[in-house]
C-alpha positions as a Python dict, from the first residue, in 0.01 Angstrom:
ca = {
    (1, 'S'): (0, 0, 0),
    (2, 'G'): (138, 339, -102),
    (3, 'S'): (84, 664, 78),
    (4, 'T'): (-184, 896, -57),
    (5, 'W'): (-273, 1254, 18),
    (6, 'W'): (-619, 1275, 165),
    (7, 'A'): (-872, 1555, 130),
    (8, 'P'): (-1234, 1537, 247),
    (9, 'L'): (-1481, 1450, -26),
    (10, 'L'): (-1736, 1707, -124),
    (11, 'P'): (-2096, 1584, -75),
    (12, 'G'): (-2200, 1368, -370),
    (13, 'S'): (-1850, 1350, -525),
    (14, 'S'): (-1581, 1088, -569),
    (15, 'P'): (-1201, 1124, -546),
    (16, 'A'): (-1187, 1142, -926),
    (17, 'H'): (-1452, 1417, -947),
    (18, 'P'): (-1312, 1747, -1091),
    (19, 'A'): (-1450, 1950, -797),
    (20, 'H'): (-1262, 1725, -554),
    (21, 'Q'): (-943, 1758, -758),
    (22, 'R'): (-976, 2140, -756),
    (23, 'S'): (-1029, 2129, -380),
    (24, 'I'): (-708, 1931, -337),
    (25, 'A'): (-515, 2168, -567),
    (26, 'A'): (-646, 2475, -383),
    (27, 'A'): (-550, 2327, -46),
    (28, 'M'): (-200, 2250, -171),
    (29, 'V'): (-158, 2603, -312),
    (30, 'R'): (-274, 2755, 20),
    (31, 'S'): (-27, 2534, 208),
    (32, 'V'): (262, 2649, -11),
    (33, 'Q'): (157, 3015, 22),
    (34, 'I'): (143, 2986, 401),
    (35, 'A'): (484, 2813, 410),
    (36, 'V'): (641, 3086, 194),
    (37, 'L'): (484, 3356, 411),
    (38, 'L'): (614, 3197, 731),
    (39, 'V'): (966, 3157, 590),
    (40, 'T'): (967, 3516, 460),
    (41, 'C'): (841, 3660, 788),
    (42, 'G'): (1091, 3453, 981),
    (43, 'A'): (1379, 3576, 766),
    (44, 'V'): (1277, 3939, 800),
    (45, 'G'): (1214, 3901, 1173),
    (46, 'A'): (1559, 3755, 1222),
    (47, 'K'): (1721, 4058, 1061),
    (48, 'L'): (1503, 4332, 1207),
    (49, 'D'): (1420, 4362, 1574),
    (50, 'S'): (1108, 4578, 1547),
    (51, 'A'): (735, 4588, 1597),
    (52, 'P'): (500, 4443, 1335),
    (53, 'L'): (442, 4646, 1020),
    (54, 'H'): (170, 4911, 1022),
    (55, 'P'): (-120, 4819, 790),
    (56, 'V'): (-32, 5094, 540),
    (57, 'C'): (311, 4932, 495),
    (58, 'H'): (169, 4612, 349),
    (59, 'S'): (111, 4778, 10),
    (60, 'I'): (470, 4912, -6),
    (61, 'T'): (758, 4724, -163),
    (62, 'C'): (1082, 4809, 14),
    (63, 'A'): (1418, 4810, -159),
    (64, 'D'): (1644, 4514, -90),
    (65, 'I'): (1929, 4708, 70),
    (66, 'Q'): (2259, 4593, 212),
    (67, 'C'): (2442, 4809, 462),
    (68, 'L'): (2817, 4859, 462),
    (69, 'P'): (2981, 4845, 807),
    (70, 'P'): (2959, 5017, 1044),
    (71, 'L'): (2600, 5083, 928),
    (72, 'E'): (2339, 4822, 1020),
    (73, 'L'): (1996, 4741, 879),
    (74, 'R'): (1730, 4886, 1109),
    (75, 'R'): (1355, 4950, 1097),
    (76, 'L'): (1203, 5159, 1376),
    (77, 'D'): (840, 5154, 1485),
    (78, 'G'): (641, 5360, 1240),
    (79, 'Q'): (883, 5299, 951),
    (80, 'C'): (767, 5083, 664),
    (81, 'C'): (1110, 5008, 522),
    (82, 'P'): (1443, 4944, 688),
    (83, 'I'): (1733, 5189, 658),
    (84, 'C'): (2109, 5170, 706),
    (85, 'W'): (2182, 5333, 1041),
    (86, 'A'): (2454, 5380, 1300),
    (87, 'E'): (2483, 5571, 1628),
    (88, 'D'): (2641, 5919, 1613),
    (89, 'H'): (2943, 5798, 1809),
    (90, 'V'): (3004, 5525, 1548),
    (91, 'V'): (2973, 5749, 1241),
    (92, 'G'): (3074, 6108, 1305),
    (93, 'L'): (2847, 6376, 1165),
    (94, 'D'): (2989, 6672, 978),
    (95, 'R'): (2810, 6967, 1131),
    (96, 'H'): (3053, 7217, 974),
    (97, 'S'): (3177, 7317, 1319),
    (98, 'A'): (3526, 7356, 1173),
    (99, 'L'): (3405, 7668, 991),
    (100, 'G'): (3385, 7870, 1310),
    (101, 'G'): (3671, 8105, 1223),
    (102, 'N'): (3759, 8312, 920),
    (103, 'N'): (3667, 8133, 600),
    (104, 'P'): (3721, 8321, 273),
    (105, 'Y'): (3449, 8115, 100),
    (106, 'L'): (3175, 8157, 362),
    (107, 'R'): (2892, 8395, 260),
    (108, 'D'): (2574, 8523, 421),
    (109, 'P'): (2243, 8403, 279),
    (110, 'H'): (2134, 8607, -23),
    (111, 'P'): (1940, 8927, 70),
    (112, 'A'): (1637, 8799, -128),
    (113, 'A'): (1644, 8460, 51),
    (114, 'P'): (1333, 8345, 241),
    (115, 'S'): (1324, 8418, 615),
    (116, 'S'): (1347, 8042, 682),
    (117, 'C'): (1712, 8062, 566),
    (118, 'S'): (1824, 8225, 889),
    (119, 'G'): (2136, 8045, 1013),
    (120, 'S'): (2217, 7889, 675),
    (121, 'M'): (2580, 7852, 575),
    (122, 'C'): (2641, 7967, 221),
    (123, 'F'): (2960, 7947, 20),
    (124, 'Q'): (3099, 8151, -268),
    (125, 'P'): (2989, 7971, -587),
    (126, 'H'): (3255, 7907, -851),
    (127, 'C'): (3068, 7920, -1179),
    (128, 'A'): (3154, 7766, -1515),
    (129, 'E'): (3201, 7984, -1821),
    (130, 'G'): (2874, 8148, -1923),
    (131, 'Y'): (2735, 8144, -1567),
    (132, 'T'): (2758, 8403, -1292),
    (133, 'P'): (2665, 8404, -922),
    (134, 'G'): (2301, 8503, -881),
    (135, 'H'): (1986, 8426, -688),
    (136, 'V'): (1713, 8175, -763),
    (137, 'Q'): (1380, 8244, -593),
    (138, 'G'): (1326, 8023, -288),
    (139, 'R'): (1692, 7936, -237),
    (140, 'C'): (1899, 8053, 57),
    (141, 'C'): (2233, 8100, -111),
    (142, 'E'): (2367, 8241, -431),
    (143, 'T'): (2400, 7986, -706),
    (144, 'C'): (2532, 7983, -1061),
    (145, 'V'): (2281, 8117, -1312),
    (146, 'P'): (2315, 8172, -1686),
    (147, 'G'): (2520, 8488, -1750),
    (148, 'R'): (2334, 8813, -1794),
}
């Protein structure tokens, strides 16, 4: 006697009936889908130590990213997709604090800049031939614009 896969018969059908065969096929497809889902969730859960995804995240496809050390893959609560991240003491931030003294390239924001530009650090633009330093509406600093 060989082993057979068993599925309950539909009322009034036989194992050879097409409806029974479709029932078996559907059950097998569901089993494979569930297995794939469990393996996928397990793999993601092993890499990311976070809360479950928010419902809006289920319709988003995240990029398959790989982080270069010292950055690590991380997804925080409320984030749909993971990011490469490291603590500030691991990866130093450049906050331009070295520009505290005299810097011949440092400029004030353009006089026509929006008020939200207060505290911006602007630099003297070095423009290619045919361009000159000028202002573009909405920007904080001078930029290269076509020559006038």
